[in-house]
PDB file of C-alpha atoms in Angstrom:
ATOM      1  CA  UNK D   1      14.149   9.830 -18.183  1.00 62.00           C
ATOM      2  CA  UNK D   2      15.097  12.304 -15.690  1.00 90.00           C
ATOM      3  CA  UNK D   3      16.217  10.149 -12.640  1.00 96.00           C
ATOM      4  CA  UNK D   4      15.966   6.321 -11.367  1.00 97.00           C
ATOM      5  CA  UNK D   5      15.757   4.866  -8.422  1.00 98.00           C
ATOM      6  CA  UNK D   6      17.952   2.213  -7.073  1.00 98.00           C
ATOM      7  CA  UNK D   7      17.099   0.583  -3.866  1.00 98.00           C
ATOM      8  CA  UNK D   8      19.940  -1.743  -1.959  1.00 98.00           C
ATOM      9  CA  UNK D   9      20.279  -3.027   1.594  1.00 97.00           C
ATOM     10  CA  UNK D  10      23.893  -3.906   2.270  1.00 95.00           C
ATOM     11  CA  UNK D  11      24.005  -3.425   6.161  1.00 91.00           C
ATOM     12  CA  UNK D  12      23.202  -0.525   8.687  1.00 92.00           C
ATOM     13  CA  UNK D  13      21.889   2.045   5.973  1.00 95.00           C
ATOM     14  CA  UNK D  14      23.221   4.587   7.722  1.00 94.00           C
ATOM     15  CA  UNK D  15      26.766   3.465   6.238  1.00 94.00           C
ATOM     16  CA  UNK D  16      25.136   3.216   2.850  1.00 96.00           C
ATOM     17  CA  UNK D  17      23.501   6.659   2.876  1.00 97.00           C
ATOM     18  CA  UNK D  18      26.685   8.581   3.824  1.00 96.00           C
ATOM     19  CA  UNK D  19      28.634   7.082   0.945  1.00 96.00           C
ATOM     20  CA  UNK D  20      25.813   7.863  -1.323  1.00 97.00           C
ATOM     21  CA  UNK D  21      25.587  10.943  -0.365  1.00 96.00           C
ATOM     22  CA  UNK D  22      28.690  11.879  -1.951  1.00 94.00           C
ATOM     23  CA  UNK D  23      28.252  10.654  -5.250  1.00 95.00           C
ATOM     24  CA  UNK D  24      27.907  12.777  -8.263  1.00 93.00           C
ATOM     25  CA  UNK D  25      24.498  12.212  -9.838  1.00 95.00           C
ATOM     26  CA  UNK D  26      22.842  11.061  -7.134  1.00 97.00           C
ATOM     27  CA  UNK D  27      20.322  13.203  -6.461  1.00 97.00           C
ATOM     28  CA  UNK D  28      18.391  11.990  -3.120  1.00 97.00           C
ATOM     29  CA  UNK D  29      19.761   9.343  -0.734  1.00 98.00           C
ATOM     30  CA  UNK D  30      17.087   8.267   1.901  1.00 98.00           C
ATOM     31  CA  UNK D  31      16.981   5.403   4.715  1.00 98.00           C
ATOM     32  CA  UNK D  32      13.799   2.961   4.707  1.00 98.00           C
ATOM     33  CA  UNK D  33      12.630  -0.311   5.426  1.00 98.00           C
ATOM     34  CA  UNK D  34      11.363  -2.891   2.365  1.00 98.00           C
ATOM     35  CA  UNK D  35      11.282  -6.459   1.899  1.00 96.00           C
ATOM     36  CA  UNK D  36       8.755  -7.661   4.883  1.00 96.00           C
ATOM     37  CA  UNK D  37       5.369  -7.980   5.787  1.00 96.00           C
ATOM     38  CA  UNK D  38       4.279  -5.281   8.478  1.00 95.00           C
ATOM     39  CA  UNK D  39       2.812  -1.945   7.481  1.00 96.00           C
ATOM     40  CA  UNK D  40       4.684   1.335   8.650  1.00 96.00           C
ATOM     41  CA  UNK D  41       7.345  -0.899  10.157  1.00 97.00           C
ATOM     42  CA  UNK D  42       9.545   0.943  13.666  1.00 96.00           C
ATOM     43  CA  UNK D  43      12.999   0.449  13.522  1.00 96.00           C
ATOM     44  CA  UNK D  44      12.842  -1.255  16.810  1.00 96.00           C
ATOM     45  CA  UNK D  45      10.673  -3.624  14.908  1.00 96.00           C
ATOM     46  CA  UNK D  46      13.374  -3.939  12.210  1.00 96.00           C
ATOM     47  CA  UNK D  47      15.812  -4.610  14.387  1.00 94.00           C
ATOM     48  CA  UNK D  48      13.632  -7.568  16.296  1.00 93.00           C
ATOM     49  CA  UNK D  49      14.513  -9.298  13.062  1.00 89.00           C
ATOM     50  CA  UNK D  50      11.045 -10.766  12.734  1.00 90.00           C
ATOM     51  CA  UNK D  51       9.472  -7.889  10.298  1.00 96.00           C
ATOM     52  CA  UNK D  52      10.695  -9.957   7.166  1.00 95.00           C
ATOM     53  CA  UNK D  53      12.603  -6.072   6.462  1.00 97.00           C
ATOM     54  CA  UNK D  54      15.925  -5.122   5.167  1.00 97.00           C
ATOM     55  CA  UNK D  55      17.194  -1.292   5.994  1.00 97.00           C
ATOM     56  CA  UNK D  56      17.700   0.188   2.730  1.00 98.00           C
ATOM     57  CA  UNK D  57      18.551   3.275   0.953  1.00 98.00           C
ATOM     58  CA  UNK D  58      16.630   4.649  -1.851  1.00 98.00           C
ATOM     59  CA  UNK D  59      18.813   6.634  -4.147  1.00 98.00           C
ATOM     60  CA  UNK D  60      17.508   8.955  -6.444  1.00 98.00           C
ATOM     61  CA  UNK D  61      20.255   9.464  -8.938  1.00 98.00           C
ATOM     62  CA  UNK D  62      20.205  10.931 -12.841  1.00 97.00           C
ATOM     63  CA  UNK D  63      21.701   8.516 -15.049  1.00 97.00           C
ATOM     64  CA  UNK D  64      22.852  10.941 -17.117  1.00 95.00           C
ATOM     65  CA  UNK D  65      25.667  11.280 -15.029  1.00 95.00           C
ATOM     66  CA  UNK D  66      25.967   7.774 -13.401  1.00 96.00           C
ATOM     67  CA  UNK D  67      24.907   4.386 -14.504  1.00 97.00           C
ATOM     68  CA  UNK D  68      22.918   2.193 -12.673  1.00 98.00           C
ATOM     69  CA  UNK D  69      25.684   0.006 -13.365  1.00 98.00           C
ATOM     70  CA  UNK D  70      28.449   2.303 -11.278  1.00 97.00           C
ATOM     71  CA  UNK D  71      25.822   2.685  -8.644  1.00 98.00           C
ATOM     72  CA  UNK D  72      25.854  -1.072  -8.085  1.00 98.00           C
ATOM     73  CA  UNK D  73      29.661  -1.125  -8.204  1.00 96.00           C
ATOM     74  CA  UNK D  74      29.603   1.065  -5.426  1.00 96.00           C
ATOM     75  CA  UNK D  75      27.476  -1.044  -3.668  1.00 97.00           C
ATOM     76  CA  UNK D  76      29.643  -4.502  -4.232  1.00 96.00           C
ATOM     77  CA  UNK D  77      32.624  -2.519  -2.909  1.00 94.00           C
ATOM     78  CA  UNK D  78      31.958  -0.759   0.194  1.00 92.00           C
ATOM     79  CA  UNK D  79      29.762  -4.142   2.068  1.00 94.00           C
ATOM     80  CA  UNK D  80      30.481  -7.631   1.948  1.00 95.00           C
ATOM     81  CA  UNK D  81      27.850  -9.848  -0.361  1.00 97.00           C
ATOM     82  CA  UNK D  82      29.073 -12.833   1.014  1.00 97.00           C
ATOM     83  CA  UNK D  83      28.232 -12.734   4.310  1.00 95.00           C
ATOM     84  CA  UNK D  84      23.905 -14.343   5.440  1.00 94.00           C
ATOM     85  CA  UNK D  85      22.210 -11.456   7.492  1.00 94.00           C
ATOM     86  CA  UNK D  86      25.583  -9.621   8.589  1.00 92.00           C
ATOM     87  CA  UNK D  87      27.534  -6.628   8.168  1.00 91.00           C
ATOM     88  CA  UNK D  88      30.985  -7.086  10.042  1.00 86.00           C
ATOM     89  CA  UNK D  89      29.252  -6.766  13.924  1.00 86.00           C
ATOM     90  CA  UNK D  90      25.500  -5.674  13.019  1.00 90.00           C
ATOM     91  CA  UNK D  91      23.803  -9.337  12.783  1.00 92.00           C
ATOM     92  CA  UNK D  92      20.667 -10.104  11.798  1.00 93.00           C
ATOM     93  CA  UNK D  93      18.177 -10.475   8.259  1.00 95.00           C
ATOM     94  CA  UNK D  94      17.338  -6.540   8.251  1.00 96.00           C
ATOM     95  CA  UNK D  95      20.842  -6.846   7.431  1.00 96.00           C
ATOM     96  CA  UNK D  96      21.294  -9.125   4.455  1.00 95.00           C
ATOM     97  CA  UNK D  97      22.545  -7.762   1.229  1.00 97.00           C
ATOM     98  CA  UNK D  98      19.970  -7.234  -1.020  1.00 98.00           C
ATOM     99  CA  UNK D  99      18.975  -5.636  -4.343  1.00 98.00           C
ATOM    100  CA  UNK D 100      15.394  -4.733  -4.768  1.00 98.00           C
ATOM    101  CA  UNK D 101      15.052  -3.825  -8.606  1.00 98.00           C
ATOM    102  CA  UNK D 102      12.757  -1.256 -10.003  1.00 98.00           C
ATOM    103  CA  UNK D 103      12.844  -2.158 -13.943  1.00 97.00           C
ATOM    104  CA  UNK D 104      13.655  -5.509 -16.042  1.00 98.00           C
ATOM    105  CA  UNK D 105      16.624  -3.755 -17.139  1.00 97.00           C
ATOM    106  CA  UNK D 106      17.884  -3.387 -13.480  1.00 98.00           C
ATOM    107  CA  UNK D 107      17.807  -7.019 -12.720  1.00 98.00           C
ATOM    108  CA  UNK D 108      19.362  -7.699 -15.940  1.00 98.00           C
ATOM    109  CA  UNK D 109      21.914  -5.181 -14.701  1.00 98.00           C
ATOM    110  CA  UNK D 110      22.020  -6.353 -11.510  1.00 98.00           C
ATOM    111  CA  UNK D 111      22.750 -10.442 -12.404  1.00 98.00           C
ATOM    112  CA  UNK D 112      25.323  -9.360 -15.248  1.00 98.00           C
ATOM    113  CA  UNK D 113      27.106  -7.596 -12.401  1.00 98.00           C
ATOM    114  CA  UNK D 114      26.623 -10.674  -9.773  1.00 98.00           C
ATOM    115  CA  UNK D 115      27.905 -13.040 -13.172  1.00 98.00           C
ATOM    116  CA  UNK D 116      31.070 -10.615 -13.450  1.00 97.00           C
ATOM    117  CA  UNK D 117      32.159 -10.991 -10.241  1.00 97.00           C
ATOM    118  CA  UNK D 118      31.577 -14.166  -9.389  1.00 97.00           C
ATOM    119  CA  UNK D 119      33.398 -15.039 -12.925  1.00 97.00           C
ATOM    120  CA  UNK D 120      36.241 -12.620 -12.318  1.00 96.00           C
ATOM    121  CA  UNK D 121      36.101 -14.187  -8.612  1.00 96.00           C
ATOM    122  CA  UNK D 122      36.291 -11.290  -6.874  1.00 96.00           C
ATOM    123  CA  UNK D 123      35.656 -12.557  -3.676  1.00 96.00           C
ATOM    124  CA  UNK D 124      37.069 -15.361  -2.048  1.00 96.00           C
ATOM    125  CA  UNK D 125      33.670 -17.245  -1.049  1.00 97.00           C
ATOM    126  CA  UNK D 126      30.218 -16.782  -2.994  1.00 97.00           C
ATOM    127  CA  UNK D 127      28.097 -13.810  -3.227  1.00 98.00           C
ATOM    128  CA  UNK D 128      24.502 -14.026  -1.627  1.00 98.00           C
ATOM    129  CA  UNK D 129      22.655 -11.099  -2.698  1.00 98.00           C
ATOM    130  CA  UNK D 130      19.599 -11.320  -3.529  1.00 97.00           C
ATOM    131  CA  UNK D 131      17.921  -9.763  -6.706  1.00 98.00           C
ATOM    132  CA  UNK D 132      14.437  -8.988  -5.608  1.00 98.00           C
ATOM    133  CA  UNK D 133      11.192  -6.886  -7.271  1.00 98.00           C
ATOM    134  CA  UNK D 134      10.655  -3.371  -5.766  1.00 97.00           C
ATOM    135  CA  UNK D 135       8.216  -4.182  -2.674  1.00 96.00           C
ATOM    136  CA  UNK D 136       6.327  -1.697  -0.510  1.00 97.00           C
ATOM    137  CA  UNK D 137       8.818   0.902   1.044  1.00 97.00           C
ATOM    138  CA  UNK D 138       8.911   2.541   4.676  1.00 98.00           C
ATOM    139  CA  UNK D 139      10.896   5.768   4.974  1.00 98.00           C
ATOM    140  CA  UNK D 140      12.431   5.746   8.137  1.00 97.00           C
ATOM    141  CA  UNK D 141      11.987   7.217  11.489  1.00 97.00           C
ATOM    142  CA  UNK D 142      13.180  11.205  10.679  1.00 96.00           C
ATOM    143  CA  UNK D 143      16.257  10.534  13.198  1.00 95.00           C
ATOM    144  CA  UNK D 144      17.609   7.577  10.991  1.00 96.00           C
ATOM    145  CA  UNK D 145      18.102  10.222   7.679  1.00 97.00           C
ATOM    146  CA  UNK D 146      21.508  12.128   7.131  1.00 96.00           C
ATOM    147  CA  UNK D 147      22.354  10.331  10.303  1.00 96.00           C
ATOM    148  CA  UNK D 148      26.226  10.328   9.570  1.00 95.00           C
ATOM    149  CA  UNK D 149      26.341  14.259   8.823  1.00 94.00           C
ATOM    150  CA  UNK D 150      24.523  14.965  11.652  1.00 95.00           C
ATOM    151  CA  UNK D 151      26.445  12.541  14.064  1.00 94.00           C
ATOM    152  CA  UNK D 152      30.277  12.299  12.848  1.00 92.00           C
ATOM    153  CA  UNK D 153      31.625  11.849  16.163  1.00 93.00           C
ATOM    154  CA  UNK D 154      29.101   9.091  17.286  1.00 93.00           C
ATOM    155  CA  UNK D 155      31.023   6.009  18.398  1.00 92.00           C
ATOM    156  CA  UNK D 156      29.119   3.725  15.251  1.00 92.00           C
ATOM    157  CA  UNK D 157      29.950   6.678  13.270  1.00 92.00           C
ATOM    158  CA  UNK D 158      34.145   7.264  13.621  1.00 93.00           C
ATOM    159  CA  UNK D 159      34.827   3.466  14.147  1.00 92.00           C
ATOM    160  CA  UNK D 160      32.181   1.956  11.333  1.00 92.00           C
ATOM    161  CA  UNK D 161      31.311   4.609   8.914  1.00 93.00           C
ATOM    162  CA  UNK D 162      34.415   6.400   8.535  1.00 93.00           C
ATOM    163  CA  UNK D 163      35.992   4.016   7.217  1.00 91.00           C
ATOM    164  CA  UNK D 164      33.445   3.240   4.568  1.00 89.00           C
ATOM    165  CA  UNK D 165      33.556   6.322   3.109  1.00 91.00           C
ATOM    166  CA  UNK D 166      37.301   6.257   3.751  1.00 91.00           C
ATOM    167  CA  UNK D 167      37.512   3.414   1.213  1.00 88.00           C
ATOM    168  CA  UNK D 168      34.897   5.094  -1.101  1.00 91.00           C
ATOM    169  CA  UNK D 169      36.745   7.728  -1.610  1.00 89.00           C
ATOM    170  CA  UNK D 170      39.976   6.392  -2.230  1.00 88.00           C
ATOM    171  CA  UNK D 171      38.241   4.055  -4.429  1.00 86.00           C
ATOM    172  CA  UNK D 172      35.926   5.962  -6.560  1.00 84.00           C
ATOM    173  CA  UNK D 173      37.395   9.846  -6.411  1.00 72.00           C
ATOM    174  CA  UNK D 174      35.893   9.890  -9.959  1.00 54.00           C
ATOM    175  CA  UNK D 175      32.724   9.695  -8.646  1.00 46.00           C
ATOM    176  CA  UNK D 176      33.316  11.655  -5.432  1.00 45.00           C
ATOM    177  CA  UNK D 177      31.812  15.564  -4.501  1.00 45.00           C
ATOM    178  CA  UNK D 178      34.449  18.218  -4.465  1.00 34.00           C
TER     179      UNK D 178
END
């Protein structure tokens, strides 16, 4: 196998995509829409919260050089899966955390790693991600993709973003672009 593809909605995917975007292995990182019941979905629609959608990213990564497994740790450290349809002060079910597998082998992945760190108690009240099949994706509107590189200085950007990929990188240099 040359690549997978991981989908996840933790939040605003613009904060997912930038971190993912600096990951070695990953080969593609792209914003969509998956999870509801309206074709070619707007994000204005999204973000009425009555689409059934979460805003995802799609990363395309080679498992050669990552795991599956280290792109979900990622994931569980830079949103919080404890929290119902929010992300700090985005609100709202396009917002819940969500994992939307592509393989049997990635939701057995994906519930070991859920099992861990609830075991390990990680965090301090009880993770509600959901573990979901691969549904029918939506790429998002062009202006949603590389939206942190192309808007650094964007008030969502410096206060929210920032910071995520702040932590990232103090958190997973290992796995970090040069």
């Amino acid at each position: 196998m040359e690549h997978e593809i991981a989908t996840l909605g933790g939040g605003c995917f613009w904060c997912l995509e930038a971190v993912y975007q600096e990951v070695s292995g990953v080969l593609a990182v792209e914003s969509g829409y998956t999870g509801g019941h309206v074709d070619h979905p707007t994000y204005r629609q999204v973000c009425e919260g009555d689409t059934g959608h979460v805003e995802v990213v799609r990363v395309t990564f080679d498992p050669a050089v990552i795991s599956y497994h280290d792109i979900l740790g990622i994931f569980f450290a830079i949103h919080d899966p404890t929290t119902v349809d929010r992300q700090g002060n985005d609100t709202g079910p396009q917002y819940r955390s969500a994992i939307f597998v592509h393989s049997p082998a990635q939701r057995a992945t994906a519930e070991a790693m859920i099992d861990s760190l609830t075991r390990e108690r990680v965090f301090d009240l009880p993770i509600v991600t959901t573990i979901e099949a691969e549904q029918p994706y939506w790429r998002a509107e062009a202006a949603h993709q590389n939206y942190y590189r192309t808007h650094p200085y964007q008030g969502y950007c410096a206060m929210v973003i920032a910071p995520k990929l702040a932590k990232f990188r103090q958190l997973f240099t290992r796995h970090g672009r040069s």
